[in-house]
Amino acid sequence: MKPDLSIEIAGIKLRNPVMLASGTARYGEEISHHCDLNQIGAIIVKGIALKPTPGNPPPRICETPSGMLNAIGLPNIGVDAFIKEKLPFLRQFDTRVLVNIFGSTVEEYGEVAGRLEGVDGVDGLEVNISCPNVKEGGIAFGTDIGITRRVVQTVRRATTLPVIIKLSPNVTDIASFAKVCEEEGADGLSVINTLLGMSIDPKTWRPRLANITGGLSGPAIRPVAIRMVWQVHNAVRIPVIGMGGIVTTEDAVEFFLAGASAVAIGTANFINPKVSLEISEGLERYLESRGLKNITELIGAVKTA
Amino acid sequence: MKPDLSIEIAGIKLRNPVMLASGTARYGEEISHHCDLNQIGAIIVKGIALKPTPGNPPPRICETPSGMLNAIGLPNIGVDAFIKEKLPFLRQFDTRVLVNIFGSTVEEYGEVAGRLEGVDGVDGLEVNISCPNVKEGGIAFGTDIGITRRVVQTVRRATTLPVIIKLSPNVTDIASFAKVCEEEGADGLSVINTLLGMSIDPKTWRPRLANITGGLSGPAIRPVAIRMVWQVHNAVRIPVIGMGGIVTTEDAVEFFLAGASAVAIGTANFINPKVSLEISEGLERYLESRGLKNITELIGAVKTA
Amino acid sequence: MKAKIISNSCVKGPCYKLLLKPLNPVKSVPGQFLMIRPGASDGPSDPLLPRPFSIHRATTDDHIEVLYKRVGKGTAILASLSAEGELEILGPLGNGFVFDGVAAAKEVVVVAGGIGVAPMLGLVETLRAGYPEKEIRVFLGGRGEVDLLCVEELKAVSTEVILATNDGTMGFKGYVTEALEKHLSQSLITHHSSLVTPIIYACGPSPMLQRISEITEPLRIESYFSLEANMACGIGLCMGCAIRSRDGKGYYLVCTDGPVFRGESVDLSGNPPQSPFNKGGD
Amino acid sequence: MKAKIISNSCVKGPCYKLLLKPLNPVKSVPGQFLMIRPGASDGPSDPLLPRPFSIHRATTDDHIEVLYKRVGKGTAILASLSAEGELEILGPLGNGFVFDGVAAAKEVVVVAGGIGVAPMLGLVETLRAGYPEKEIRVFLGGRGEVDLLCVEELKAVSTEVILATNDGTMGFKGYVTEALEKHLSQSLITHHSSLVTPIIYACGPSPMLQRISEITEPLRIESYFSLEANMACGIGLCMGCAIRSRDGKGYYLVCTDGPVFRGESVDLSGNPPQSPFNKGGD
Ligand SMILES: Cc1cc2nc3c(=O)[nH]c(=O)nc-3n(C[C@H](O)[C@H](O)[C@H](O)COP(=O)(O)OP(=O)(O)OC[C@H]3O[C@@H](n4cnc5c(N)ncnc54)[C@H](O)[C@@H]3O)c2cc1C
Ligand SMILES: Cc1cc2nc3c(=O)[nH]c(=O)nc-3n(C[C@H](O)[C@H](O)[C@H](O)COP(=O)(O)OP(=O)(O)OC[C@H]3O[C@@H](n4cnc5c(N)ncnc54)[C@H](O)[C@@H]3O)c2cc1C
Ligand SMILES: Cc1cc2nc3c(=O)[nH]c(=O)nc-3n(C[C@H](O)[C@H](O)[C@H](O)COP(=O)(O)O)c2cc1C
Ligand SMILES: Cc1cc2nc3c(=O)[nH]c(=O)nc-3n(C[C@H](O)[C@H](O)[C@H](O)COP(=O)(O)O)c2cc1C
Ligand code: FES
Ligand code: FES
């Protein structure tokens, strides 16, 4: 018998625990030409806000050692257009759809969440709190514990959908943020968003990104992500979606062992848009070769004693 | 005429702005067989505490994508043995010696600093606040702003030597830590220490380090280091020693442009123990080829507008 | 998709030609590109991302030629690969050149700067095959003689090849756009009619393309530029390859909306946009 | 230091032999090692660190042989390198084997597990040259026949080569330490004297070395182990290659205090130490 890769996370039943990370698969259409969406656990769509925004000027990305920086600037078509123009496409597939939402004020989070309530084809919300808080000085919501609490409260009140909060890694103590989210009724946590980074071109003396700083992703950050998944898993009881630098099956296994109940693939989609299928097949083989029956046997199973 | 690489930082005159980072050149002897200490700006010795400590059990290190994790555990021979047994060797060289110190309590920092006061051959102190605070729950001194302040006050009172505080990158807002250090009389800042990370072996399910977590260094962290040097440079007026993933001359230039007045080479010494000489020669050529006369012309010169 | 390396060798200076046989035949049009990962897909993670390269020529026997310049870590690895090896490729990607205006145009003008010639040889060959009688004038520019590639191949299929180098080591001394400007003004004088204009295809550094815009837009010449941008995915996933649209309202993605754009539709100035679009987020 | 790759080819299964000509001659003793960086020193940063490899043999004409097993990213890159290329090496490093007890020993016993044979061929050759009359008995173990390397070369310079495989595909079926134990107990019975004991040199996986300790320590047999540890620098800078000392008081560094250690001086158990040494710091 084949090992069982299915898992229920935050009340959402997944065929397998491999998701497409937000911002690395847009709204599904482009990647569907390369990767059968019927075979993945879930797609987390590119961040959606109340109103459309065009994003940052170029250059928006640059490569760094074993990683990349991006300052795409959260371009999005707005929640209404998303529901009307993008969701119908995704509804054709037998997969789960998590809508990644963000706002520039706490209230906006609530409004976006509210619009998605009861919409057919939306299985849950992933709340990106790593973007700047326009009203309160521009610091990221997710780096202030009080503001994080208010965002979770606001979204929680606005929806009955499963709410997954995506934590910022740019904090001193990620476990305390995780606990606040759990207290306020979050159903799960995504760990981690990108690390804030910067790169300068020694030829031109200019930042390599027009936005000056950007988010670091890819294998370079994996050790930080694993550490944070482990810390969060040890701090809360709600499930963790692990991400940050996963490229291979072994990388994904590392995240399960550290405490993730599912994983999301981000930057690796850019290298190989089929990689999430390959990883879910790889996980099946990994379990099989070790005589394990269920992916749950890996979760948090790191031997620290 | 050759460009001028010399610089004065925190009151210490350096031949050139390239230093050996703490913990990557021990107390100088081993690296001196490969790298002429007379030709480098300064050596920052491996962390020294009041009492000798043996360090962590193995495995202490592992490689990660474009980086490495270490949990050496700060083995050291104790400040008295350092002064008696190790400093005489270093005094033979025409270079600057910065002693990296740490403690398990705030008081211990003061004691170690006190013992080094007036000792011939010590040009300054670099204070490592990324180690666990044994008395106050084990969290790193450098991740709590109040404790950071007390460490700086204590060391400042204990010595007339130049005091450079080495900031932890594992914080939400590194600029606020930098400001506190400046307020309490620090003469300079080292930015950055290692990022807290973890790695698990998918074959054995064990952490790859006996200590479970460890410090991430190497090119992988360079974008984070550059961002933090830039933030700190914009927040304070005391000079910054930049470090984190420097391997080539161009990497070093990036740090100067971001705001560093000097750089330290860490992990790259393990790849090529001569690399700091090569980088200081490279900097000279870099300045020459652009018609620049002084390394100071690079400091903070990133064009962000 | 895997592609076998049939050959890979230096053609001139830092420039190499790579001949690939993809596992499955690839149907492409001139101006389309491939993403090529330097090194094995399960190999080291630095360099991490695949690199975009124009399809230089698609041969009749389903091989693909790539003409590339060794500039950084990825192309250094490419240059070190030997025949018989394999590469992971994705493509053909992007839109390719549009030929609608060719029939009506007075002549076809092709402008290439440096390695920007890569997509242009296939373009000229295709144009020549489709429009045997058309005048096709190729302007090839570089800093020096070493930057001028494919000169003989281009001569074989075009009416005229005009060379320009900044250091004067070959052809006209100066910018290729000066040679272009001279030609256009002469040809306008000769023909006295601005209703029948040439059509221009160009590929090269941004400043070259910008200058071409300045020259051609007042003359209402239809122009197509093949653009470059930092790319992570090449297939519209990352939104990293943005280029500002001229109307100031937003951005195109070079990988899926391009890489070929109408010259007047894009803003190549590199100046910050008027409205404060900036957001810190991903 | 740069070294030229003279040849690099598969010897058996996943194992390769690399012949290097260092820019400057390297004088070494058996048991010493090199740090070899896979790839160019200014190249990609993954893999990042140089890798430690024993000097398999130092030839009379100043060439160095390295016998290595392809296990991960670094050795995969090594295996892909072709002759005429160059590598960055550092060495010779470490202490090497000590021969003081050889003259007085009843016989020399060499135990190698798998790729642990790498430093042992040079050792046996050197011993044979220095002690032409000495009995040298080599125990070579592996999981299967494919793991047994250098058998013929070892036979040429030793008194006897005893092979052991877990799957019985060659020689004794079982652990090489069982074969060793059998030999030692027989030889003790035959000689009735425990004053003149053999001297043992061993290299291989930790469990093998631990088992050898258990066998030889009660018999007060002098033993030398060549150890492995994760290394970043190989020259005493990083303090990463610690191995616990048996007295429980601290650690040795494998790169500078070793890689060869007296068996009874090191703790190979992998158990956490008694006292709480752990510190979070670097
Ligand atoms: C649509 C398109 C077609 C192209 N066609 C060709 C071609 O046919 N021949 C050719 O030689 N080059 C072509 N280029 C440029 C080529 O992609 C870069 O030279 C190459 O990516 C450099 O990689 P590197 O690792 O050697 O350089 P590095 O500088 O080490 O690269 C670092 C990063 O910057 C990116 N980058 C660097 N230079 C460029 C550039 N000019 N454009 C886009 N990204 C860049 C790389 O992709 C990589 O992510 C094309 C670019 C685009 C966008
Ligand atoms: C003193 C010494 C001598 C050695 N001599 C030989 C030899 O002659 N032939 C040979 O095949 N191997 C030898 N080894 C082991 C060899 O260093 C590793 O097999 C090699 O580093 C693996 O690198 P990788 O990149 O292929 O594997 P990866 O698993 O990708 O390496 C990841 C990291 O782990 C380290 N590592 C992995 N395995 C080992 C190991 N067994 N010992 C130490 N570090 C390891 C690597 O150095 C690297 O830092 C020796 C090790 C030591 C310490
Ligand atoms: C180009 C790019 C765009 C991203 N956009 C978003 C986004 O819109 N919302 C979000 O929450 N995270 C976004 N992320 C973060 C990823 O979802 C993921 O958390 C992060 O990249 C770490 O995973 P990785 O290393 O596998 O890429 C983006 C990442 C990248 C690289
Ligand atoms: C093996 C190792 C040991 C270190 N030991 C110390 C130390 O004792 N004290 C300290 O302040 N920093 C220590 N560091 C941190 C480095 O000095 C440096 O801040 C960090 O590694 C980032 O620079 P790099 O990427 O160039 O290595 C150590 C780093 C490494 C890799
Ligand atoms: S390169 Fe990723 S969207 Fe264009
Ligand atoms: S490997 Fe660095 S000290 Fe031994």
mmCIF file of C-alpha atoms and ligand atoms in Angstrom, chain A residues 61-64 203 208, chain C residues 15-16 31-35 38 47 49-56 65-77 115-119 203 226-232 241 254-255 258-259, ligand 1:
data_model
loop_
_atom_site.group_PDB
_atom_site.id
_atom_site.type_symbol
_atom_site.label_atom_id
_atom_site.label_comp_id
_atom_site.label_asym_id
_atom_site.label_seq_id
_atom_site.Cartn_x
_atom_site.Cartn_y
_atom_site.Cartn_z
ATOM 1 C CA ILE A 61 14.829 41.086 -8.340
ATOM 2 C CA CYS A 62 18.448 40.067 -8.168
ATOM 3 C CA GLU A 63 20.286 36.874 -7.474
ATOM 4 C CA THR A 64 22.415 36.421 -4.341
ATOM 5 C CA LYS A 203 30.186 48.801 -10.453
ATOM 6 C CA ARG A 208 20.499 46.182 -7.035
ATOM 7 C CA CYS C 15 31.268 34.996 -26.944
ATOM 8 C CA TYR C 16 30.269 31.372 -27.359
ATOM 9 C CA GLY C 31 12.751 36.771 -30.734
ATOM 10 C CA GLN C 32 11.648 34.002 -28.422
ATOM 11 C CA PHE C 33 13.962 32.832 -25.701
ATOM 12 C CA LEU C 34 14.867 29.940 -23.444
ATOM 13 C CA MET C 35 15.560 29.725 -19.739
ATOM 14 C CA PRO C 38 23.664 26.535 -15.587
ATOM 15 C CA PRO C 47 24.109 30.039 -9.161
ATOM 16 C CA LEU C 49 18.272 30.736 -11.064
ATOM 17 C CA PRO C 50 18.037 29.781 -14.709
ATOM 18 C CA ARG C 51 19.253 32.417 -17.191
ATOM 19 C CA PRO C 52 17.348 33.807 -20.180
ATOM 20 C CA PHE C 53 18.922 33.434 -23.628
ATOM 21 C CA SER C 54 17.476 34.261 -27.004
ATOM 22 C CA ILE C 55 17.045 31.531 -29.523
ATOM 23 C CA HIS C 56 19.818 32.539 -31.893
ATOM 24 C CA GLU C 65 21.625 27.602 -31.403
ATOM 25 C CA VAL C 66 22.332 29.989 -28.568
ATOM 26 C CA LEU C 67 24.854 32.778 -28.912
ATOM 27 C CA TYR C 68 25.999 33.983 -25.531
ATOM 28 C CA LYS C 69 28.523 36.227 -23.909
ATOM 29 C CA ARG C 70 30.438 35.160 -20.841
ATOM 30 C CA VAL C 71 29.697 37.886 -18.294
ATOM 31 C CA GLY C 72 29.169 36.308 -14.860
ATOM 32 C CA LYS C 73 28.935 33.096 -12.890
ATOM 33 C CA GLY C 74 26.172 31.488 -14.883
ATOM 34 C CA THR C 75 27.675 32.071 -18.299
ATOM 35 C CA ALA C 76 31.097 31.049 -16.939
ATOM 36 C CA ILE C 77 29.637 27.651 -16.054
ATOM 37 C CA ILE C 115 25.513 40.499 -27.956
ATOM 38 C CA GLY C 116 22.115 41.995 -28.849
ATOM 39 C CA VAL C 117 22.754 40.455 -32.248
ATOM 40 C CA ALA C 118 21.830 37.064 -30.769
ATOM 41 C CA PRO C 119 18.118 37.077 -31.713
ATOM 42 C CA CYS C 203 18.093 44.629 -29.644
ATOM 43 C CA SER C 226 13.672 43.035 -27.838
ATOM 44 C CA LEU C 227 14.215 43.900 -24.178
ATOM 45 C CA GLU C 228 16.204 42.463 -21.308
ATOM 46 C CA ALA C 229 15.307 42.397 -17.634
ATOM 47 C CA ASN C 230 16.477 40.442 -14.631
ATOM 48 C CA MET C 231 14.424 37.286 -14.692
ATOM 49 C CA ALA C 232 13.850 34.598 -12.128
ATOM 50 C CA CYS C 241 10.940 41.257 -15.004
ATOM 51 C CA VAL C 254 9.236 41.214 -20.210
ATOM 52 C CA CYS C 255 8.969 37.420 -20.128
ATOM 53 C CA GLY C 258 7.616 40.523 -24.373
ATOM 54 C CA PRO C 259 10.510 40.263 -24.759
HETATM 55 C C1 LIG E 1 14.966 37.794 -22.998
HETATM 56 C C2 LIG E 1 16.454 37.796 -22.826
HETATM 57 C C3 LIG E 1 17.267 37.253 -23.813
HETATM 58 C C4 LIG E 1 18.630 37.232 -23.664
HETATM 59 N N1 LIG E 1 19.386 36.692 -24.658
HETATM 60 C C5 LIG E 1 20.712 36.611 -24.513
HETATM 61 C C6 LIG E 1 21.513 35.997 -25.504
HETATM 62 O O1 LIG E 1 21.011 35.494 -26.500
HETATM 63 N N2 LIG E 1 22.854 35.938 -25.318
HETATM 64 C C7 LIG E 1 23.439 36.463 -24.198
HETATM 65 O O2 LIG E 1 24.653 36.372 -24.066
HETATM 66 N N3 LIG E 1 22.702 37.056 -23.246
HETATM 67 C C8 LIG E 1 21.352 37.133 -23.364
HETATM 68 N N4 LIG E 1 20.627 37.725 -22.370
HETATM 69 C C9 LIG E 1 21.322 38.217 -21.179
HETATM 70 C C10 LIG E 1 21.663 37.019 -20.293
HETATM 71 O O3 LIG E 1 20.489 36.538 -19.720
HETATM 72 C C11 LIG E 1 22.634 37.424 -19.191
HETATM 73 O O4 LIG E 1 23.853 37.824 -19.767
HETATM 74 C C12 LIG E 1 22.915 36.277 -18.252
HETATM 75 O O5 LIG E 1 21.764 36.008 -17.489
HETATM 76 C C13 LIG E 1 24.069 36.579 -17.331
HETATM 77 O O6 LIG E 1 24.207 35.515 -16.417
HETATM 78 P P1 LIG E 1 25.530 35.343 -15.563
HETATM 79 O O7 LIG E 1 25.226 34.381 -14.513
HETATM 80 O O8 LIG E 1 26.677 35.013 -16.437
HETATM 81 O O9 LIG E 1 25.793 36.793 -15.002
HETATM 82 P P2 LIG E 1 25.622 37.318 -13.514
HETATM 83 O O10 LIG E 1 25.870 38.762 -13.569
HETATM 84 O O11 LIG E 1 26.394 36.495 -12.561
HETATM 85 O O12 LIG E 1 24.091 37.077 -13.262
HETATM 86 C C14 LIG E 1 23.502 37.404 -12.048
HETATM 87 C C15 LIG E 1 22.008 37.562 -12.269
HETATM 88 O O13 LIG E 1 21.724 38.690 -13.065
HETATM 89 C C16 LIG E 1 20.991 38.326 -14.224
HETATM 90 N N5 LIG E 1 21.511 39.069 -15.365
HETATM 91 C C17 LIG E 1 22.791 39.458 -15.549
HETATM 92 N N6 LIG E 1 22.901 40.133 -16.706
HETATM 93 C C18 LIG E 1 21.666 40.165 -17.253
HETATM 94 C C19 LIG E 1 21.135 40.720 -18.452
HETATM 95 N N7 LIG E 1 21.893 41.394 -19.324
HETATM 96 N N8 LIG E 1 19.807 40.530 -18.697
HETATM 97 C C20 LIG E 1 19.039 39.869 -17.845
HETATM 98 N N9 LIG E 1 19.498 39.347 -16.692
HETATM 99 C C21 LIG E 1 20.790 39.489 -16.402
HETATM 100 C C22 LIG E 1 21.229 36.833 -14.370
HETATM 101 O O14 LIG E 1 20.167 36.183 -15.085
HETATM 102 C C23 LIG E 1 21.322 36.393 -12.958
HETATM 103 O O15 LIG E 1 20.050 36.210 -12.385
HETATM 104 C C24 LIG E 1 19.233 37.776 -22.510
HETATM 105 C C25 LIG E 1 18.432 38.313 -21.506
HETATM 106 C C26 LIG E 1 17.056 38.329 -21.657
HETATM 107 C C27 LIG E 1 16.207 38.892 -20.585
#
